[in-house]
């Protein structure tokens, strides 16, 4: 910690920035400051917290050009950066609207014992730690932060060291809101700073890979604090013979290659009924070929660069192994370097199987490996043959037919006749299955309650001996 870290530009490949993480003493001091301020933040009540969040929204809107510019430099892509910013703004409004009902005081209740009354109180965790990845740097650093702040917690956020440029303009917006800057802090740093942060907080929200998630879970267990983990995926799409192929190919293409496939909920495996396989491939390939790289200009095309150098290496390795084992490339197919950045065109592969990494491990690139299936039972077996269980998609001629298949898929959210809907629909509560995560749903209104502890007051109403006491 405390040592300078270089930052690479995803479009040029050049090291053109750096961050300096806090020392352990600085981190401890920051956490002490946030803890102290949390007491007042909790006591001022929800109405004042909503006021502060709304003031912050205005500050974000007034600084939106600087913020978006920084996210664009961090990620090398434009339209997804605008989407990130807009999502954060609507998320502040959504949580401000939902919070009053979610945090309303519960009424006193009678219990099964007539002379004992129950009153309940919800108490926010004092300091929440958020550790976030590089694929949607702004959005994923705030997705848990906003509800935690409204719940009355202080929050300390450590975004990815790969995309840290947005932190500076974001800090300026936080600094402009007096109450908020007391209870919200962003720190720069890599894995060791994240590890130190876990030891300083009362609850940790982590978004990232399964490998790091495991370390975070172990560290949180040692500290005896709750850990909410949102990890990787290898989402399958199943396409039944009754499907509208025009719709399915457009949805799957978007679900696989938006953000150049660098989304946890990207469609990474496609299983298509034998009878429609050829037609499906023909349509998918034709549509994939219509998409262009956002190169040389940011405003062109739809496919941005591969943001992290190490991800470009993983995508290239998965493609190489698949081809060596017999896969056929129909379009795209290589990770190329243009002006120092790494790029990959939408790639459709057939003749793939589950012995290949491209069907088993998270590729996190615009790669669409497609297999055919003979029976629905076989499709479900293939979809579930994975360590992941984040989300999935099922396409069929009727909702009932699709849901009959979706019921059997081990994943927390299934889009029916569409793809990637969990990114768009905030009302749906979902659990991560298998290694894709741990802890209560981040989506849905109940997500805010993850930041509260419950306290029960059990109140005796009458001056009588309890029947279970020792008889005198
Ligand atoms: P990563 O696991 O490498 O890093 C994530 C964060 O953890 C970074 O901030 C990193 O500095 C920090 N970190 C690293 N080691 C740590 C440690 N020992 N203790 C604490 N923190 C540590 O992930 P990444 O490569 O940045 O992101 C891509 C991954 O994130 C993919 O697997 C993707 O599927 C996943 N992801 C999941 C979701 C979801 O909601 N399920 C959303 C987006 C991304």
Coordinates of C-alpha atoms and ligand atoms in Angstrom, one line a residue:
X1 CA 0.0 0.0 0.0
X2 CA 1.1 3.6 -0.4
X3 CA 3.1 2.8 -3.5
X4 CA 2.3 4.4 -6.9
X5 CA 0.4 2.2 -9.4
X6 CA 0.5 2.9 -13.2
X7 CA -2.7 3.1 -15.2
X8 CA -2.9 2.0 -18.8
X9 CA -5.1 3.7 -21.4
X10 CA -7.3 1.0 -23.1
X11 CA -7.3 2.8 -26.5
X12 CA -3.6 3.6 -26.8
X13 CA -2.1 0.9 -24.5
X14 CA 0.1 3.6 -23.1
X15 CA 0.6 4.2 -19.4
X16 CA -0.7 7.7 -19.1
X17 CA -1.9 8.0 -15.5
X18 CA -1.1 6.7 -12.0
X19 CA -2.8 6.4 -8.6
X20 CA -1.3 6.5 -5.1
X21 CA -3.1 4.3 -2.7
X22 CA -3.4 5.4 1.0
X23 CA -1.0 4.0 3.5
X24 CA -2.5 1.7 6.2
X25 CA -2.4 4.6 8.7
X26 CA -4.2 6.9 6.2
X27 CA -6.8 4.2 5.5
X28 CA -7.4 3.6 9.3
X29 CA -7.7 7.4 9.8
X30 CA -10.2 7.7 7.0
X31 CA -12.3 4.8 8.4
X32 CA -12.3 6.4 11.9
X33 CA -13.5 9.7 10.4
X34 CA -16.3 8.0 8.5
X35 CA -17.4 6.0 11.6
X36 CA -17.5 9.1 13.7
X37 CA -19.6 11.0 11.1
X38 CA -22.0 8.0 10.7
X39 CA -23.6 8.6 14.1
X40 CA -24.9 12.1 13.0
X41 CA -25.8 10.8 9.5
X42 CA -28.0 8.1 11.2
X43 CA -29.5 10.6 13.7
X44 CA -30.5 13.3 11.2
X45 CA -33.0 10.9 9.8
X46 CA -34.0 9.8 6.3
X47 CA -35.6 13.0 5.1
X48 CA -32.3 14.9 5.6
X49 CA -30.3 12.0 4.0
X50 CA -32.6 12.1 1.0
X51 CA -32.0 15.9 0.8
X52 CA -28.2 15.3 0.7
X53 CA -28.5 12.6 -1.9
X54 CA -30.6 14.9 -4.1
X55 CA -28.1 17.7 -3.7
X56 CA -25.4 15.2 -4.8
X57 CA -27.5 14.3 -7.8
X58 CA -27.5 18.0 -8.8
X59 CA -23.7 18.1 -8.3
X60 CA -23.3 15.0 -10.5
X61 CA -25.4 16.5 -13.2
X62 CA -23.4 19.8 -13.1
X63 CA -20.1 17.9 -13.4
X64 CA -21.4 15.3 -15.9
X65 CA -19.0 16.3 -18.7
X66 CA -15.9 15.9 -16.6
X67 CA -17.2 12.6 -15.1
X68 CA -18.2 11.1 -18.5
X69 CA -14.9 12.2 -20.0
X70 CA -13.0 10.4 -17.2
X71 CA -15.1 7.2 -17.6
X72 CA -14.5 7.3 -21.4
X73 CA -10.8 7.5 -20.9
X74 CA -10.9 4.7 -18.3
X75 CA -12.9 2.3 -20.5
X76 CA -12.3 3.5 -24.1
X77 CA -16.0 3.4 -25.0
X78 CA -18.6 6.1 -25.2
X79 CA -22.3 5.0 -25.3
X80 CA -21.9 2.6 -22.3
X81 CA -20.3 5.4 -20.4
X82 CA -23.3 7.6 -21.0
X83 CA -25.6 4.7 -19.9
X84 CA -23.5 4.3 -16.7
X85 CA -23.9 7.9 -15.8
X86 CA -27.7 8.0 -16.5
X87 CA -28.2 4.8 -14.6
X88 CA -26.5 6.3 -11.5
X89 CA -28.8 9.4 -11.7
X90 CA -31.9 7.3 -12.0
X91 CA -30.7 5.0 -9.2
X92 CA -30.4 7.9 -6.8
X93 CA -34.0 8.9 -7.6
X94 CA -35.3 5.3 -7.4
X95 CA -33.8 4.6 -4.0
X96 CA -34.9 8.0 -2.6
X97 CA -38.5 7.1 -3.6
X98 CA -38.3 3.6 -2.2
X99 CA -36.4 4.3 1.1
X100 CA -39.3 5.9 3.1
X101 CA -41.4 2.8 2.9
X102 CA -38.5 0.4 3.4
X103 CA -37.2 2.3 6.4
X104 CA -40.5 3.1 8.1
X105 CA -40.7 2.3 11.8
X106 CA -42.4 -1.0 12.4
X107 CA -45.5 -1.0 14.6
X108 CA -45.5 -2.8 17.9
X109 CA -47.0 -6.3 17.6
X110 CA -48.5 -8.8 19.9
X111 CA -46.8 -12.2 20.2
X112 CA -48.0 -15.7 20.8
X113 CA -47.6 -15.0 24.5
X114 CA -50.5 -12.6 25.3
X115 CA -48.6 -10.4 27.9
X116 CA -45.4 -10.0 25.8
X117 CA -45.3 -7.2 23.1
X118 CA -42.8 -7.0 20.3
X119 CA -41.2 -3.9 19.0
X120 CA -38.5 -3.9 16.3
X121 CA -35.9 -1.5 15.3
X122 CA -33.5 -1.5 12.3
X123 CA -30.0 -0.2 12.9
X124 CA -27.6 0.5 10.0
X125 CA -24.2 -1.1 9.9
X126 CA -21.8 1.7 10.8
X127 CA -19.2 1.5 8.0
X128 CA -19.8 -0.4 4.7
X129 CA -16.9 -1.2 2.4
X130 CA -17.5 -1.5 -1.4
X131 CA -14.9 -3.1 -3.7
X132 CA -15.7 -2.8 -7.4
X133 CA -14.4 -4.0 -10.8
X134 CA -13.4 -2.3 -14.0
X135 CA -16.1 -3.3 -16.5
X136 CA -18.7 -0.6 -15.4
X137 CA -16.5 1.5 -13.1
X138 CA -18.9 4.3 -12.0
X139 CA -22.1 2.2 -11.9
X140 CA -20.7 -0.8 -10.0
X141 CA -18.9 1.4 -7.4
X142 CA -22.3 3.0 -6.6
X143 CA -24.8 0.2 -7.1
X144 CA -24.6 -0.8 -3.4
X145 CA -23.3 2.6 -2.1
X146 CA -26.5 4.5 -2.8
X147 CA -28.9 2.3 -0.8
X148 CA -26.3 1.9 2.0
X149 CA -26.0 5.7 2.4
X150 CA -29.8 6.0 2.5
X151 CA -30.0 3.3 5.1
X152 CA -27.8 5.5 7.3
X153 CA -24.4 3.8 6.9
X154 CA -21.1 5.5 6.1
X155 CA -19.4 4.0 3.0
X156 CA -15.8 3.6 1.8
X157 CA -15.4 2.6 -1.8
X158 CA -12.3 1.1 -3.5
X159 CA -12.8 0.9 -7.3
X160 CA -10.6 -1.1 -9.6
X161 CA -7.1 0.0 -10.1
X162 CA -7.6 -0.6 -13.9
X163 CA -10.2 2.2 -14.3
X164 CA -9.6 4.8 -11.5
X165 CA -9.7 8.1 -13.5
X166 CA -13.3 8.8 -12.6
X167 CA -12.5 9.0 -8.9
X168 CA -11.1 12.5 -9.1
X169 CA -14.2 14.2 -10.6
X170 CA -16.5 12.1 -8.5
X171 CA -14.7 13.2 -5.3
X172 CA -15.2 16.8 -6.4
X173 CA -19.0 16.2 -6.5
X174 CA -18.9 14.5 -3.1
X175 CA -16.9 17.3 -1.6
X176 CA -19.5 19.8 -2.7
X177 CA -22.3 18.3 -0.5
X178 CA -21.4 19.1 3.1
X179 CA -23.2 16.2 4.9
X180 CA -22.3 13.6 2.3
X181 CA -18.6 14.2 2.2
X182 CA -18.5 13.3 5.9
X183 CA -19.9 9.8 5.3
X184 CA -18.7 8.8 1.8
X185 CA -15.1 8.3 0.7
X186 CA -13.4 6.9 -2.4
X187 CA -9.9 5.4 -2.0
X188 CA -7.5 4.4 -4.8
X189 CA -5.6 1.1 -4.8
X190 CA -5.3 -2.5 -5.9
X191 CA -6.0 -5.9 -4.3
X192 CA -3.9 -5.2 -1.1
X193 CA -5.8 -2.0 -0.4
X194 CA -9.1 -4.0 -0.9
X195 CA -7.8 -6.6 1.5
X196 CA -6.9 -4.0 4.1
X197 CA -10.3 -2.3 3.6
X198 CA -12.1 -5.5 4.6
X199 CA -10.4 -5.5 7.9
X200 CA -11.6 -1.9 8.6
X201 CA -15.3 -2.2 7.8
X202 CA -18.5 -3.7 9.3
X203 CA -19.9 -5.2 6.1
X204 CA -18.4 -5.7 2.6
X205 CA -20.1 -5.6 -0.8
X206 CA -17.8 -7.1 -3.4
X207 CA -18.3 -7.2 -7.2
X208 CA -15.6 -9.0 -9.1
X209 CA -14.2 -12.4 -10.1
X210 CA -14.9 -15.7 -8.4
X211 CA -11.2 -16.1 -7.5
X212 CA -11.1 -12.8 -5.7
X213 CA -14.6 -13.3 -4.3
X214 CA -13.3 -16.4 -2.5
X215 CA -10.5 -14.4 -0.9
X216 CA -13.0 -11.7 0.1
X217 CA -15.3 -14.3 1.7
X218 CA -12.5 -15.8 3.6
X219 CA -11.2 -12.5 4.9
X220 CA -14.7 -11.4 5.8
X221 CA -15.3 -14.6 7.7
X222 CA -12.1 -14.0 9.7
X223 CA -13.3 -10.5 10.6
X224 CA -16.8 -11.9 11.3
X225 CA -18.5 -9.4 9.1
X226 CA -21.2 -10.1 6.4
X227 CA -20.0 -10.3 2.8
X228 CA -22.3 -9.7 -0.2
X229 CA -20.6 -11.2 -3.3
X230 CA -21.6 -10.5 -6.9
X231 CA -19.2 -12.6 -9.0
X232 CA -18.7 -13.9 -12.5
X233 CA -21.0 -15.8 -14.8
X234 CA -21.1 -18.0 -17.9
X235 CA -24.7 -17.2 -18.9
X236 CA -26.3 -19.7 -21.3
X237 CA -29.1 -18.9 -23.8
X238 CA -31.3 -21.8 -24.9
X239 CA -33.2 -21.3 -28.2
X240 CA -36.1 -23.7 -28.8
X241 CA -37.3 -24.7 -32.3
X242 CA -40.5 -22.6 -31.9
X243 CA -38.5 -19.4 -31.5
X244 CA -38.9 -16.2 -33.5
X245 CA -35.4 -16.3 -35.0
X246 CA -35.3 -12.7 -36.0
X247 CA -35.9 -11.6 -32.4
X248 CA -33.7 -14.3 -30.8
X249 CA -30.6 -13.5 -32.9
X250 CA -31.0 -9.7 -32.3
X251 CA -31.4 -10.2 -28.5
X252 CA -28.6 -12.7 -28.2
X253 CA -26.2 -10.6 -30.3
X254 CA -26.9 -7.5 -28.0
X255 CA -26.7 -9.7 -24.8
X256 CA -23.3 -11.2 -25.9
X257 CA -21.4 -8.3 -27.3
X258 CA -22.7 -5.1 -25.7
X259 CA -19.7 -3.5 -23.8
X260 CA -17.6 -5.8 -26.0
X261 CA -18.9 -8.7 -23.9
X262 CA -17.3 -7.3 -20.7
X263 CA -20.4 -7.8 -18.6
X264 CA -21.0 -10.4 -15.8
X265 CA -24.4 -11.1 -17.4
X266 CA -23.2 -11.5 -21.0
X267 CA -24.6 -14.5 -22.9
X268 CA -21.4 -16.6 -23.2
X269 CA -22.9 -19.9 -24.4
X270 CA -25.7 -20.5 -26.9
X271 CA -27.6 -23.8 -27.3
X272 CA -29.9 -24.0 -30.4
X273 CA -32.4 -26.7 -31.4
X274 CA -31.0 -28.9 -34.2
X275 CA -33.9 -28.2 -36.6
X276 CA -33.2 -24.4 -36.6
X277 CA -29.4 -24.5 -36.1
X278 CA -28.4 -23.5 -39.7
X279 CA -30.9 -20.7 -40.0
X280 CA -29.9 -19.4 -36.5
X281 CA -26.2 -19.3 -37.4
X282 CA -26.8 -17.6 -40.8
X283 CA -28.9 -14.8 -39.2
X284 CA -26.6 -14.4 -36.2
X285 CA -23.5 -14.2 -38.3
X286 CA -25.1 -11.7 -40.8
X287 CA -26.1 -9.4 -37.9
X288 CA -22.7 -9.8 -36.1
X289 CA -20.9 -8.7 -39.3
X290 CA -22.9 -5.5 -39.4
X291 CA -21.4 -4.3 -36.1
X292 CA -18.2 -2.3 -36.2
X293 CA -15.4 -1.4 -33.9
X294 CA -15.5 2.0 -32.3
X295 CA -12.2 2.8 -34.0
X296 CA -10.5 5.0 -34.9
X297 CA -13.1 7.4 -33.6
X298 CA -15.0 6.9 -30.4
X299 CA -18.2 7.9 -32.1
X300 CA -18.0 5.1 -34.7
X301 CA -19.2 1.6 -34.4
X302 CA -20.6 -0.3 -31.5
X303 CA -17.7 -2.4 -30.1
X304 CA -15.2 -0.7 -27.8
X305 CA -11.8 -1.9 -26.9
X306 CA -11.0 -4.7 -24.4
X307 CA -10.5 -2.6 -21.3
X308 CA -8.0 -4.7 -19.3
X309 CA -4.9 -6.1 -20.9
X310 CA -5.1 -9.4 -19.0
X311 CA -8.7 -9.9 -20.3
X312 CA -7.5 -9.5 -23.9
X313 CA -5.0 -12.3 -23.1
X314 CA -7.8 -14.6 -21.7
X315 CA -10.0 -14.0 -24.8
X316 CA -7.1 -14.8 -27.2
X317 CA -6.3 -17.9 -25.2
X318 CA -9.9 -19.2 -25.3
X319 CA -10.1 -18.6 -29.0
X320 CA -6.8 -20.3 -29.7
X321 CA -7.7 -23.4 -27.7
X322 CA -11.1 -23.6 -29.3
X323 CA -9.7 -23.5 -32.8
X324 CA -7.0 -26.0 -31.9
X325 CA -9.7 -28.4 -30.6
X326 CA -11.8 -28.1 -33.8
X327 CA -14.0 -25.0 -33.5
X328 CA -15.0 -23.1 -36.7
X329 CA -14.9 -19.3 -36.8
X330 CA -17.8 -17.7 -38.8
X331 CA -16.9 -14.1 -38.2
X332 CA -14.4 -12.1 -36.1
X333 CA -12.1 -14.6 -34.4
X334 CA -9.1 -12.7 -33.4
X335 CA -7.9 -10.3 -30.7
X336 CA -6.0 -7.6 -32.6
X337 CA -3.9 -4.7 -31.5
X338 CA -4.8 -1.3 -33.1
X339 CA -2.7 1.7 -32.0
X340 CA -1.8 -0.1 -28.8
X341 CA -5.4 -0.9 -27.7
X342 CA -6.8 -4.5 -27.8
X343 CA -9.9 -5.1 -29.9
X344 CA -12.1 -8.1 -30.9
X345 CA -14.9 -8.1 -33.4
X346 CA -18.1 -10.0 -32.6
X347 CA -17.2 -13.7 -33.1
X348 CA -19.5 -16.6 -33.8
X349 CA -18.1 -20.1 -33.2
X350 CA -19.5 -23.5 -34.0
X351 CA -18.2 -27.1 -33.6
X352 CA -17.6 -26.2 -29.9
X353 CA -18.0 -28.5 -26.9
X354 CA -17.7 -28.5 -23.1
X355 CA -14.0 -29.7 -23.3
X356 CA -13.2 -26.1 -24.4
X357 CA -12.5 -23.2 -22.1
X358 CA -14.8 -21.0 -24.3
X359 CA -17.7 -23.1 -23.1
X360 CA -16.6 -23.5 -19.5
X361 CA -14.6 -20.5 -18.2
X362 CA -15.7 -16.8 -18.2
X363 CA -14.4 -15.3 -21.5
X364 CA -15.6 -11.7 -20.9
X365 CA -15.4 -10.8 -24.6
X366 CA -17.7 -10.5 -27.6
X367 CA -17.6 -14.3 -28.3
X368 CA -20.7 -16.4 -29.2
X369 CA -20.0 -20.1 -29.2
X370 CA -23.0 -22.0 -30.5
X371 CA -23.9 -25.7 -30.0
X372 CA -26.9 -27.6 -31.2
X373 CA -29.1 -29.9 -29.1
X374 CA -31.5 -32.7 -29.9
X375 CA -33.7 -32.7 -26.9
X376 CA -34.8 -30.1 -24.3
X377 CA -33.4 -32.4 -21.6
X378 CA -30.0 -32.2 -23.3
X379 CA -30.2 -28.4 -23.5
X380 CA -31.0 -28.0 -19.8
X381 CA -28.1 -30.4 -18.9
X382 CA -25.7 -28.4 -21.0
X383 CA -26.9 -25.1 -19.6
X384 CA -26.4 -26.4 -16.0
X385 CA -23.0 -28.0 -16.7
X386 CA -21.1 -25.0 -15.2
X387 CA -19.8 -23.8 -11.9
X388 CA -21.6 -20.5 -12.5
X389 CA -25.3 -19.6 -11.9
X390 CA -25.7 -15.8 -12.4
X391 CA -28.3 -15.5 -15.1
X392 CA -29.6 -17.1 -18.4
X393 CA -32.0 -16.6 -21.3
X394 CA -34.6 -18.9 -22.9
X395 CA -36.2 -18.2 -26.3
X396 CA -39.4 -20.1 -27.4
X397 CA -42.6 -19.5 -29.3
X398 CA -44.7 -19.3 -26.1
X399 CA -44.0 -17.9 -22.6
X400 CA -45.2 -21.2 -21.1
X401 CA -42.8 -23.3 -23.2
X402 CA -39.9 -21.0 -22.2
X403 CA -40.8 -20.9 -18.5
X404 CA -41.0 -24.7 -18.4
X405 CA -37.3 -24.8 -19.5
X406 CA -36.3 -21.8 -17.4
X407 CA -37.6 -23.4 -14.2
X408 CA -34.9 -26.1 -14.6
X409 CA -31.9 -23.8 -15.1
X410 CA -29.8 -23.2 -12.0
X411 CA -29.4 -19.4 -12.2
X412 CA -30.8 -16.4 -10.3
X413 CA -32.4 -14.5 -13.2
X414 CA -33.7 -15.8 -16.5
X415 CA -34.7 -13.5 -19.3
X416 CA -37.5 -14.9 -21.4
X417 CA -37.5 -14.1 -25.1
X418 CA -34.9 -11.4 -24.4
X419 CA -31.3 -11.2 -23.0
X420 CA -29.6 -9.3 -20.2
X421 CA -32.8 -8.0 -18.7
X422 CA -31.4 -8.0 -15.1
X423 CA -29.3 -5.0 -16.1
X424 CA -32.5 -3.1 -17.0
X425 CA -35.1 -4.3 -14.5
X426 CA -34.4 -3.2 -11.0
X427 CA -37.5 -4.6 -9.3
X428 CA -36.5 -8.3 -9.6
X429 CA -35.0 -9.9 -6.5
X430 CA -32.5 -12.6 -7.5
X431 CA -30.0 -14.8 -5.8
X432 CA -26.7 -15.9 -7.4
X433 CA -26.6 -19.7 -7.7
X434 CA -23.4 -21.8 -7.3
X435 CA -20.1 -19.8 -7.5
X436 CA -21.7 -16.6 -9.0
X437 CA -22.2 -15.1 -5.6
X438 CA -23.3 -15.1 -2.0
X439 CA -25.7 -13.2 0.2
X440 CA -29.0 -11.4 -0.3
X441 CA -30.3 -9.9 -3.5
X442 CA -28.7 -6.7 -4.7
X443 CA -31.7 -6.1 -6.9
X444 CA -35.2 -5.5 -5.8
X445 CA -36.4 -3.2 -3.0
X446 CA -35.3 -5.6 -0.2
X447 CA -31.6 -4.9 -1.2
X448 CA -31.6 -1.8 1.1
X449 CA -32.4 -4.0 4.1
X450 CA -29.0 -5.8 3.7
X451 CA -27.5 -2.7 5.3
X452 CA -29.6 -2.9 8.5
X453 CA -29.3 -5.1 11.6
X454 CA -32.6 -6.0 13.4
X455 CA -33.1 -5.4 17.0
X456 CA -36.1 -6.7 18.9
X457 CA -37.5 -5.3 22.1
X458 CA -39.6 -7.9 23.9
X459 CA -41.7 -6.1 26.4
X460 CA -43.6 -7.6 29.3
X461 CA -47.0 -5.9 29.6
X462 CA -48.3 -7.2 32.9
X463 CA -46.9 -7.6 36.3
X464 CA -47.4 -11.3 36.6
X465 CA -45.0 -14.2 37.0
X466 CA -44.2 -16.0 33.7
X467 CA -45.6 -19.6 33.7
X468 CA -42.2 -21.0 32.8
X469 CA -40.4 -19.5 35.8
X470 CA -39.4 -21.7 38.8
X471 CA -42.4 -22.2 41.1
X472 CA -41.7 -20.8 44.6
Ligands
LIG1 P1 -11.3 -8.8 -9.8 O1 -11.8 -9.9 -8.9 O2 -9.9 -9.0 -10.4 O3 -11.2 -7.4 -9.0 C1 -12.3 -6.8 -8.5 C2 -11.9 -5.8 -7.4 O4 -11.3 -6.6 -6.3 C3 -10.9 -4.8 -7.8 O5 -11.2 -3.6 -7.2 C4 -9.6 -5.4 -7.2 O6 -8.6 -4.4 -6.9 C5 -10.1 -6.0 -5.9 N1 -9.3 -7.0 -5.3 C6 -8.3 -7.8 -5.9 N2 -7.8 -8.6 -4.9 C7 -8.4 -8.4 -3.8 C8 -8.3 -8.9 -2.4 N3 -7.5 -9.9 -2.2 N4 -9.1 -8.4 -1.5 C9 -10.0 -7.4 -1.7 N5 -10.1 -6.9 -3.0 C10 -9.4 -7.3 -4.0 O7 -12.4 -8.6 -10.9 P2 -12.3 -7.7 -12.2 O8 -11.4 -8.3 -13.2 O9 -12.0 -6.3 -11.8 O10 -13.8 -7.7 -12.8 C11 -14.3 -8.7 -13.6 C12 -15.0 -9.7 -12.9 O11 -16.1 -9.1 -12.2 C13 -15.7 -10.7 -13.8 O12 -15.5 -12.0 -13.3 C14 -17.1 -10.3 -13.8 O13 -18.0 -11.3 -14.1 C15 -17.3 -9.8 -12.4 N6 -18.5 -9.0 -12.3 C16 -19.6 -9.4 -11.6 C17 -20.8 -8.6 -11.6 C18 -22.0 -9.1 -10.8 O14 -22.9 -8.3 -10.5 N7 -22.1 -10.4 -10.6 C19 -20.8 -7.4 -12.2 C20 -19.6 -7.0 -12.9 C21 -18.5 -7.7 -12.9

